[in-house]
Coordinates of C-alpha atoms in Angstrom, one line a residue:
M25 CA -5.8 34.5 26.8
H26 CA -8.3 35.4 26.8
P27 CA -10.5 31.9 26.7
K28 CA -13.2 33.2 23.9
A29 CA -9.7 34.2 21.6
L30 CA -7.2 30.9 22.4
L31 CA -10.9 29.0 21.3
D32 CA -11.2 31.0 18.0
A33 CA -6.9 30.3 17.9
C34 CA -7.9 26.7 18.3
A35 CA -10.9 27.1 15.1
E36 CA -8.6 28.8 13.1
L37 CA -5.8 26.6 13.2
V38 CA -8.4 23.5 12.9
R39 CA -9.1 25.4 9.6
L40 CA -6.2 25.2 8.3
T41 CA -5.4 21.9 8.9
L42 CA -8.2 20.0 7.7
T43 CA -7.2 21.9 4.5
F44 CA -4.8 18.5 4.6
E45 CA -2.8 20.2 2.0
H46 CA 0.1 20.4 4.1
P47 CA 1.4 17.5 6.7
A48 CA -0.8 18.5 10.4
D49 CA 2.6 19.3 11.8
S50 CA 4.2 21.2 9.4
V51 CA 0.7 23.2 9.6
V52 CA 1.1 23.3 12.8
S53 CA 4.7 24.3 13.5
R54 CA 3.7 27.5 10.6
F55 CA 0.6 28.9 12.6
F56 CA 3.4 29.6 15.7
R57 CA 5.4 30.9 13.7
D58 CA 2.9 33.7 12.8
N59 CA 2.0 34.0 16.5
R60 CA 5.0 34.4 18.5
S61 CA 3.5 36.0 20.6
L62 CA 1.6 32.1 21.9
G63 CA 2.6 30.5 25.6
P64 CA 3.7 27.3 25.8
R65 CA 0.6 26.4 27.2
E66 CA -1.8 27.6 24.4
R67 CA 0.8 26.2 22.3
A68 CA 0.3 22.5 24.0
T69 CA -3.7 23.5 23.8
L70 CA -4.0 24.7 20.0
A71 CA -1.8 21.5 19.1
E72 CA -3.6 18.7 21.6
T73 CA -6.9 20.2 20.1
T74 CA -6.3 19.8 16.6
Y75 CA -4.6 16.6 16.3
A76 CA -7.8 15.9 18.9
V77 CA -9.9 16.5 15.7
L78 CA -7.5 14.8 13.4
R79 CA -7.8 11.7 15.6
K80 CA -11.4 11.4 15.9
K81 CA -13.1 13.0 12.9
L82 CA -15.2 10.9 12.1
L83 CA -17.1 11.1 15.8
F84 CA -16.8 14.6 15.9
E85 CA -17.8 15.7 11.9
Q86 CA -21.1 13.7 13.3
L87 CA -21.8 15.3 17.0
A88 CA -20.9 18.6 14.7
R89 CA -24.0 18.5 12.8
S90 CA -26.6 19.1 15.8
G91 CA -24.2 22.5 17.0
S92 CA -24.5 25.4 15.4
G93 CA -22.0 28.8 14.6
P94 CA -18.9 27.7 12.0
K95 CA -18.0 23.8 11.9
E96 CA -14.0 24.0 12.5
R97 CA -15.6 26.2 15.9
R98 CA -18.0 22.7 16.6
L99 CA -15.3 20.8 15.8
A100 CA -12.5 22.3 18.4
I101 CA -14.7 22.7 20.7
L102 CA -15.7 18.6 21.2
G103 CA -11.4 18.7 20.6
F104 CA -10.7 20.9 22.9
H105 CA -8.0 20.1 25.9
G106 CA -7.6 21.9 28.6
P107 CA -10.1 22.7 31.3
R108 CA -13.6 22.1 30.5
D109 CA -15.0 25.3 32.9
F110 CA -12.1 27.1 30.5
L111 CA -13.9 25.8 27.5
K112 CA -17.1 26.8 29.5
S113 CA -15.9 30.4 29.3
A114 CA -15.8 30.7 26.1
L115 CA -19.0 29.6 24.9
N116 CA -22.9 30.6 24.5
D117 CA -25.9 29.2 26.0
Q118 CA -26.7 27.1 22.8
E119 CA -23.4 25.7 22.5
K120 CA -22.7 24.9 25.7
N121 CA -26.0 22.7 26.0
W122 CA -25.2 21.4 22.6
L123 CA -22.0 20.3 24.5
E124 CA -23.5 18.7 27.4
Q125 CA -25.8 16.5 25.6
C126 CA -22.1 15.8 23.4
D127 CA -21.0 14.2 26.6
T128 CA -23.5 12.0 27.2
L129 CA -23.4 9.7 24.6
Q130 CA -21.8 6.7 25.2
P131 CA -19.1 3.9 22.7
G132 CA -22.5 1.5 22.6
D133 CA -23.9 4.3 21.1
L134 CA -21.9 5.2 18.5
M135 CA -21.6 3.1 14.5
D136 CA -18.3 1.1 14.0
R137 CA -17.3 4.6 12.4
H138 CA -18.1 7.0 14.7
R139 CA -15.6 4.1 17.5
H140 CA -13.0 3.5 15.0
N141 CA -12.4 7.2 13.1
L142 CA -10.4 5.0 10.5
P143 CA -11.4 5.8 6.3
E144 CA -12.6 2.6 5.2
W145 CA -10.3 1.2 3.5
L146 CA -8.2 0.7 6.1
V147 CA -10.2 -1.2 8.5
A148 CA -10.8 -4.1 6.5
P149 CA -6.2 -5.2 6.0
L150 CA -6.1 -4.1 9.5
K151 CA -9.6 -6.6 10.2
E152 CA -7.9 -9.6 8.6
Q153 CA -5.2 -9.1 10.3
L154 CA -6.2 -9.3 13.4
G155 CA -9.7 -10.6 14.1
D156 CA -10.9 -9.6 17.8
G157 CA -7.7 -7.7 17.9
F158 CA -8.5 -4.5 15.2
W159 CA -11.2 -3.0 18.5
P160 CA -7.3 -2.6 20.5
L161 CA -5.9 -0.9 18.1
A162 CA -8.3 1.6 16.8
E163 CA -8.6 2.7 20.6
S164 CA -4.5 2.9 20.5
M165 CA -4.5 4.2 16.7
Q166 CA -6.4 7.3 19.5
Q167 CA -4.7 8.1 22.0
G168 CA -1.0 9.8 22.4
A169 CA 2.3 8.2 21.4
P170 CA 4.7 7.6 24.7
L171 CA 7.4 10.0 23.9
D172 CA 10.6 7.7 23.2
L173 CA 14.5 8.9 23.7
R174 CA 17.8 6.3 22.8
V175 CA 20.5 6.8 24.6
N176 CA 23.6 7.5 22.9
A177 CA 25.9 4.5 23.7
L178 CA 28.8 5.9 22.0
S179 CA 29.4 8.3 25.1
D180 CA 26.2 7.1 27.7
K181 CA 25.0 4.9 29.9
R182 CA 20.7 4.2 30.3
A183 CA 21.4 4.2 33.6
E184 CA 23.4 6.9 34.3
V185 CA 21.2 8.7 31.6
Q186 CA 17.7 7.8 33.7
K187 CA 19.1 9.5 36.9
E188 CA 20.2 12.4 35.2
L189 CA 16.6 13.0 33.2
S190 CA 15.4 11.8 37.9
Q191 CA 17.9 15.1 39.0
A192 CA 16.6 17.4 36.6
G193 CA 12.6 16.7 37.1
I194 CA 11.8 14.6 34.3
Q195 CA 10.9 10.5 34.8
A196 CA 11.8 8.5 33.0
V197 CA 12.3 4.8 32.4
A198 CA 14.0 2.2 30.3
T199 CA 11.8 0.6 27.5
P200 CA 11.2 -3.1 27.2
Y201 CA 12.8 -4.3 24.5
S202 CA 15.8 -1.8 22.8
P203 CA 18.3 -1.4 25.1
W204 CA 18.6 1.2 23.9
G205 CA 15.6 3.4 24.9
L206 CA 14.4 5.4 27.7
R207 CA 10.8 6.0 27.8
V208 CA 10.1 10.0 29.6
D209 CA 6.5 11.0 31.2
G210 CA 4.5 14.2 30.0
K211 CA 6.2 15.7 26.8
P212 CA 9.4 18.2 29.0
A213 CA 11.2 20.7 26.9
L214 CA 14.5 18.2 26.4
T215 CA 16.5 20.5 24.0
K216 CA 18.1 22.5 26.3
L217 CA 18.6 20.0 28.9
P218 CA 22.8 19.3 29.5
A219 CA 21.5 15.6 28.6
F220 CA 21.2 16.6 24.4
V221 CA 23.1 19.7 24.2
R222 CA 26.1 17.1 24.5
G223 CA 24.6 14.0 22.3
A224 CA 23.2 11.2 25.1
I225 CA 20.2 11.1 24.0
E226 CA 18.1 11.5 20.9
V227 CA 13.9 11.9 20.5
Q228 CA 13.4 8.2 18.9
D229 CA 10.7 5.3 19.1
E230 CA 11.0 2.1 20.2
G231 CA 10.7 0.1 17.3
S232 CA 12.6 2.9 15.4
Q233 CA 15.4 1.7 17.7
L234 CA 14.9 -1.9 16.9
L235 CA 15.2 -1.9 13.0
A236 CA 18.9 -0.4 14.0
L237 CA 19.5 -3.3 16.3
L238 CA 18.1 -5.8 14.0
L239 CA 20.5 -4.4 11.6
D240 CA 23.3 -5.9 14.4
A241 CA 26.3 -3.5 12.9
K242 CA 29.9 -4.0 14.0
R243 CA 32.7 -1.9 14.0
G244 CA 35.3 -1.7 10.9
E245 CA 32.1 -2.4 8.5
M246 CA 31.1 -0.5 5.8
V247 CA 27.1 0.8 6.2
V248 CA 23.9 2.1 4.5
D249 CA 21.9 3.4 5.6
F250 CA 19.6 3.7 2.3
C251 CA 16.7 6.2 2.8
A252 CA 17.6 8.1 5.5
G253 CA 15.6 10.5 6.0
A254 CA 16.6 12.7 8.8
G255 CA 19.2 10.4 9.8
G256 CA 17.7 9.0 13.6
K257 CA 18.4 5.7 12.4
T258 CA 21.9 6.5 10.7
L259 CA 22.7 8.0 14.8
A260 CA 21.8 4.6 16.3
I261 CA 23.5 2.8 13.9
G262 CA 26.8 4.6 13.7
A263 CA 26.9 4.4 17.7
S264 CA 26.7 0.5 17.3
M265 CA 29.5 0.5 15.0
R266 CA 32.0 2.2 18.0
N267 CA 32.6 5.6 15.8
T268 CA 34.3 2.5 13.5
G269 CA 33.7 1.3 9.9
R270 CA 32.2 3.8 6.9
L271 CA 28.4 4.9 7.4
Y272 CA 27.2 6.1 4.4
A273 CA 23.1 8.1 4.9
F274 CA 21.6 8.3 1.3
D275 CA 18.5 10.0 0.5
V276 CA 17.1 11.5 -2.4
S277 CA 15.9 14.6 -0.2
A278 CA 18.5 16.7 0.7
H279 CA 16.6 19.2 3.2
R280 CA 16.2 15.5 5.2
L281 CA 19.8 15.3 5.8
D282 CA 20.2 18.8 6.1
A283 CA 18.3 18.1 9.8
L284 CA 20.5 14.8 10.3
K285 CA 23.7 17.4 10.3
P286 CA 23.4 18.9 13.8
R287 CA 22.0 16.0 15.3
L288 CA 24.8 14.1 13.9
A289 CA 27.8 17.4 15.2
R290 CA 26.4 16.3 18.9
S291 CA 25.9 12.8 18.7
G292 CA 30.3 13.2 19.0
L293 CA 29.7 10.2 15.2
S294 CA 32.9 10.8 12.7
N295 CA 32.3 7.9 10.8
V296 CA 28.6 9.1 9.1
H297 CA 29.3 9.8 5.3
P298 CA 25.8 11.9 4.6
A299 CA 25.2 12.1 0.5
A300 CA 22.0 13.0 -1.5
I301 CA 21.2 10.8 -4.2
A302 CA 19.0 11.5 -7.6
H303 CA 17.4 7.6 -7.1
E304 CA 17.9 4.7 -6.1
R305 CA 20.4 4.0 -9.0
D306 CA 22.6 7.3 -8.8
D307 CA 26.1 6.2 -9.4
R308 CA 27.3 7.0 -6.2
V309 CA 24.8 3.7 -5.8
K310 CA 26.7 2.2 -8.7
R311 CA 30.4 2.4 -7.5
L312 CA 29.2 0.5 -3.7
A313 CA 27.9 -3.3 -5.0
G314 CA 28.6 -5.8 -3.9
K315 CA 31.2 -3.8 -1.5
I316 CA 28.7 -3.3 1.6
D317 CA 28.2 -5.3 5.0
R318 CA 25.3 -4.6 5.5
V319 CA 22.3 -2.1 4.5
L320 CA 18.9 -0.8 6.1
V321 CA 15.6 0.1 3.1
D322 CA 13.6 2.6 6.3
A323 CA 11.4 2.8 2.2
P324 CA 9.1 5.3 1.8
C325 CA 5.3 4.5 3.2
S326 CA 2.2 5.6 4.1
G327 CA 4.0 6.3 7.7
L328 CA 0.4 4.3 8.8
G329 CA 2.1 2.9 12.0
T330 CA 2.7 6.4 13.4
L331 CA -1.2 6.8 13.2
R332 CA -0.6 8.0 17.2
R333 CA 1.7 10.9 16.2
N334 CA 0.5 11.9 12.4
P335 CA -3.2 11.5 12.9
D336 CA -3.6 12.9 9.1
L337 CA -2.1 10.5 7.7
K338 CA -5.2 8.5 7.5
W339 CA -7.4 10.8 5.6
R340 CA -4.4 11.9 3.8
Q341 CA -3.6 8.8 2.7
S342 CA -5.6 6.5 0.0
P343 CA -5.5 3.6 -2.1
E344 CA -4.3 4.8 -5.3
A345 CA -1.5 6.2 -3.6
L346 CA -0.7 3.4 -1.6
Q347 CA -0.1 1.6 -5.4
E348 CA 2.1 4.4 -6.5
L349 CA 4.3 3.4 -3.3
A350 CA 4.1 -0.1 -3.6
A351 CA 6.1 0.4 -6.4
K352 CA 8.7 2.3 -5.1
Q353 CA 9.5 0.4 -2.4
T354 CA 10.0 -3.5 -4.8
A355 CA 12.2 -0.2 -7.0
I356 CA 13.8 0.4 -4.1
L357 CA 14.8 -2.3 -2.2
A358 CA 16.3 -4.0 -5.4
S359 CA 18.3 -1.1 -6.3
A360 CA 19.9 -1.4 -2.3
A361 CA 19.6 -5.3 -2.4
R362 CA 22.8 -5.2 -5.4
L363 CA 25.6 -3.2 -2.8
L364 CA 25.8 -6.3 -0.4
K365 CA 29.0 -8.2 -0.6
A366 CA 28.0 -12.4 0.0
G367 CA 27.5 -12.8 3.9
G368 CA 26.1 -9.4 3.4
R369 CA 22.8 -8.4 5.4
L370 CA 20.1 -6.8 4.4
V371 CA 16.9 -5.6 6.4
Y372 CA 13.2 -4.1 4.6
A373 CA 11.1 -2.0 7.3
T374 CA 8.6 0.3 7.0
C375 CA 6.4 2.0 9.5
S376 CA 3.4 1.0 8.2
V377 CA 0.7 -1.9 9.4
L378 CA -0.5 -3.1 5.4
P379 CA 1.0 -5.8 4.2
Q380 CA 0.8 -4.7 1.1
E381 CA 3.2 -3.1 2.3
N382 CA 5.1 -5.0 4.0
E383 CA 4.8 -9.0 4.0
A384 CA 3.8 -8.4 0.4
I385 CA 6.8 -6.3 -0.8
A386 CA 9.1 -8.6 1.7
D387 CA 7.7 -12.1 0.1
A388 CA 8.0 -10.7 -3.5
F389 CA 11.7 -9.8 -3.9
G390 CA 12.2 -13.5 -1.4
A391 CA 10.6 -15.0 -4.9
A392 CA 12.9 -12.5 -7.4
H393 CA 16.0 -13.3 -5.5
P394 CA 17.3 -16.6 -4.4
D395 CA 20.1 -15.8 -3.8
F396 CA 19.1 -14.1 -0.7
V397 CA 18.5 -16.0 2.2
P398 CA 15.5 -15.0 4.5
A399 CA 16.8 -14.8 7.9
D400 CA 14.4 -15.2 11.2
A401 CA 14.3 -12.4 12.7
G402 CA 13.1 -13.3 16.2
E403 CA 16.1 -15.6 16.6
L404 CA 18.1 -12.7 15.3
L405 CA 16.8 -10.1 18.4
T406 CA 16.8 -13.0 21.5
Q407 CA 20.8 -13.3 20.2
L408 CA 21.2 -9.6 21.3
K409 CA 19.6 -9.7 24.6
V410 CA 16.0 -8.3 23.1
E411 CA 13.3 -9.3 26.6
H412 CA 10.4 -11.1 24.6
A413 CA 11.7 -11.6 21.5
A414 CA 9.2 -13.8 19.7
S415 CA 6.7 -11.6 21.2
L416 CA 7.7 -9.1 18.4
C417 CA 7.7 -11.1 15.3
S418 CA 5.9 -12.6 13.6
G419 CA 5.9 -15.3 10.3
G420 CA 6.8 -14.9 6.9
A421 CA 6.0 -16.6 3.8
T422 CA 9.0 -18.8 4.0
G423 CA 8.2 -19.7 8.1
T424 CA 10.8 -17.6 8.9
R425 CA 9.5 -14.3 11.4
N426 CA 9.2 -10.9 10.3
L427 CA 9.7 -8.2 13.5
R428 CA 6.1 -6.6 13.8
L429 CA 4.9 -4.6 16.1
W430 CA 2.2 -2.8 17.0
P431 CA 1.1 0.2 19.3
H432 CA -1.5 -1.4 21.3
T433 CA 0.1 -4.3 22.0
H434 CA 3.7 -3.0 22.0
Q435 CA 3.3 0.5 22.4
T436 CA 5.5 1.5 19.7
D437 CA 4.7 2.9 16.4
G438 CA 3.4 0.1 14.3
F439 CA 6.4 -1.1 11.9
F440 CA 8.0 -3.9 10.1
A441 CA 10.5 -5.5 9.5
A442 CA 12.4 -8.1 7.3
V443 CA 15.7 -10.0 7.1
W444 CA 17.9 -11.6 4.5
T445 CA 21.7 -12.0 4.6
R446 CA 23.5 -12.8 1.1
K447 CA 24.6 -16.2 0.0
G448 CA 28.4 -16.5 -0.6

């Protein structure tokens, strides 16, 4: 594709994404469907340029003021993902001079908001939690995330899959915490690999793998993944149960559960039972009350722990939306808790970094449910042979430790998990 045409396409995709009417990943996918002639390299440039603009929106909007031409074109120039010479061949002299001036700016020259590129309502709670760690987090949130794979423990061994990928020209290292994980170099195409086709690997962030591990579902148990979505954790839990017992995958979205079906077929699992439910008090839920050994509640949340992958979320979320989510999280957790039998384990998790979705919900649940005893996530992970488990956890109101993962310290998405055991 000619440089000018590719830059025009980048500007158009940036314009479509910045309306924030739909999630960025679905806007990008739609654009690619509508422009089928694009090659893999052009698609990579388009997607990465758009995501760079979303990550550094405040900075790029400030720099764009001194440029000329349509705003989305200026933003696309600043975020352009590709060789500089290629980009410059698409620019006029005025644009080249402006870009060179922008390139001379140093981080120290910038106002704080143009360095962290976060909405102000998000800055205060992060600074309060992290202190000096705020800036490393803000920096990490502006980078892309690594590609993590989970090896299907039911059928394959991690070292052997690692060797198989290497032979296919894909370098991968074992993840430092999850015993099932491989971290892949770059973003190779995976879907045609024999390991993917036969269900030996699934794409799943290491932090997400640790949530499934923390549930520690055993052979022959009755287990519920309460907000299963497309089923990444469901598949990991089913494999840890060695394909025995019954694993219910509940979700209010039948559409999301449909995405689980091809993954389930590849995985070789036959113990998973997907079921769309109308709401958290659905009759299907009531019928299982008091019968379940383990329940994972990966609650609907702001997703602000995934900003490296979904940078549009920081612009699409709001404090008002968070209040609605907190009410939903509270109701879902209380309903899911009714499923557990005496001695059963409950795990509440989010991919958020905000205390109001995490510790606040967990502490309120604990106070309202004295029959649920908090468990120490650090101790549980240590028993599961996770190295440096203590470094993955922080204290809760009861003195027990919750799982608390951060992109800048653990190289995972931002995750939280609290664990309880139901009293006999």
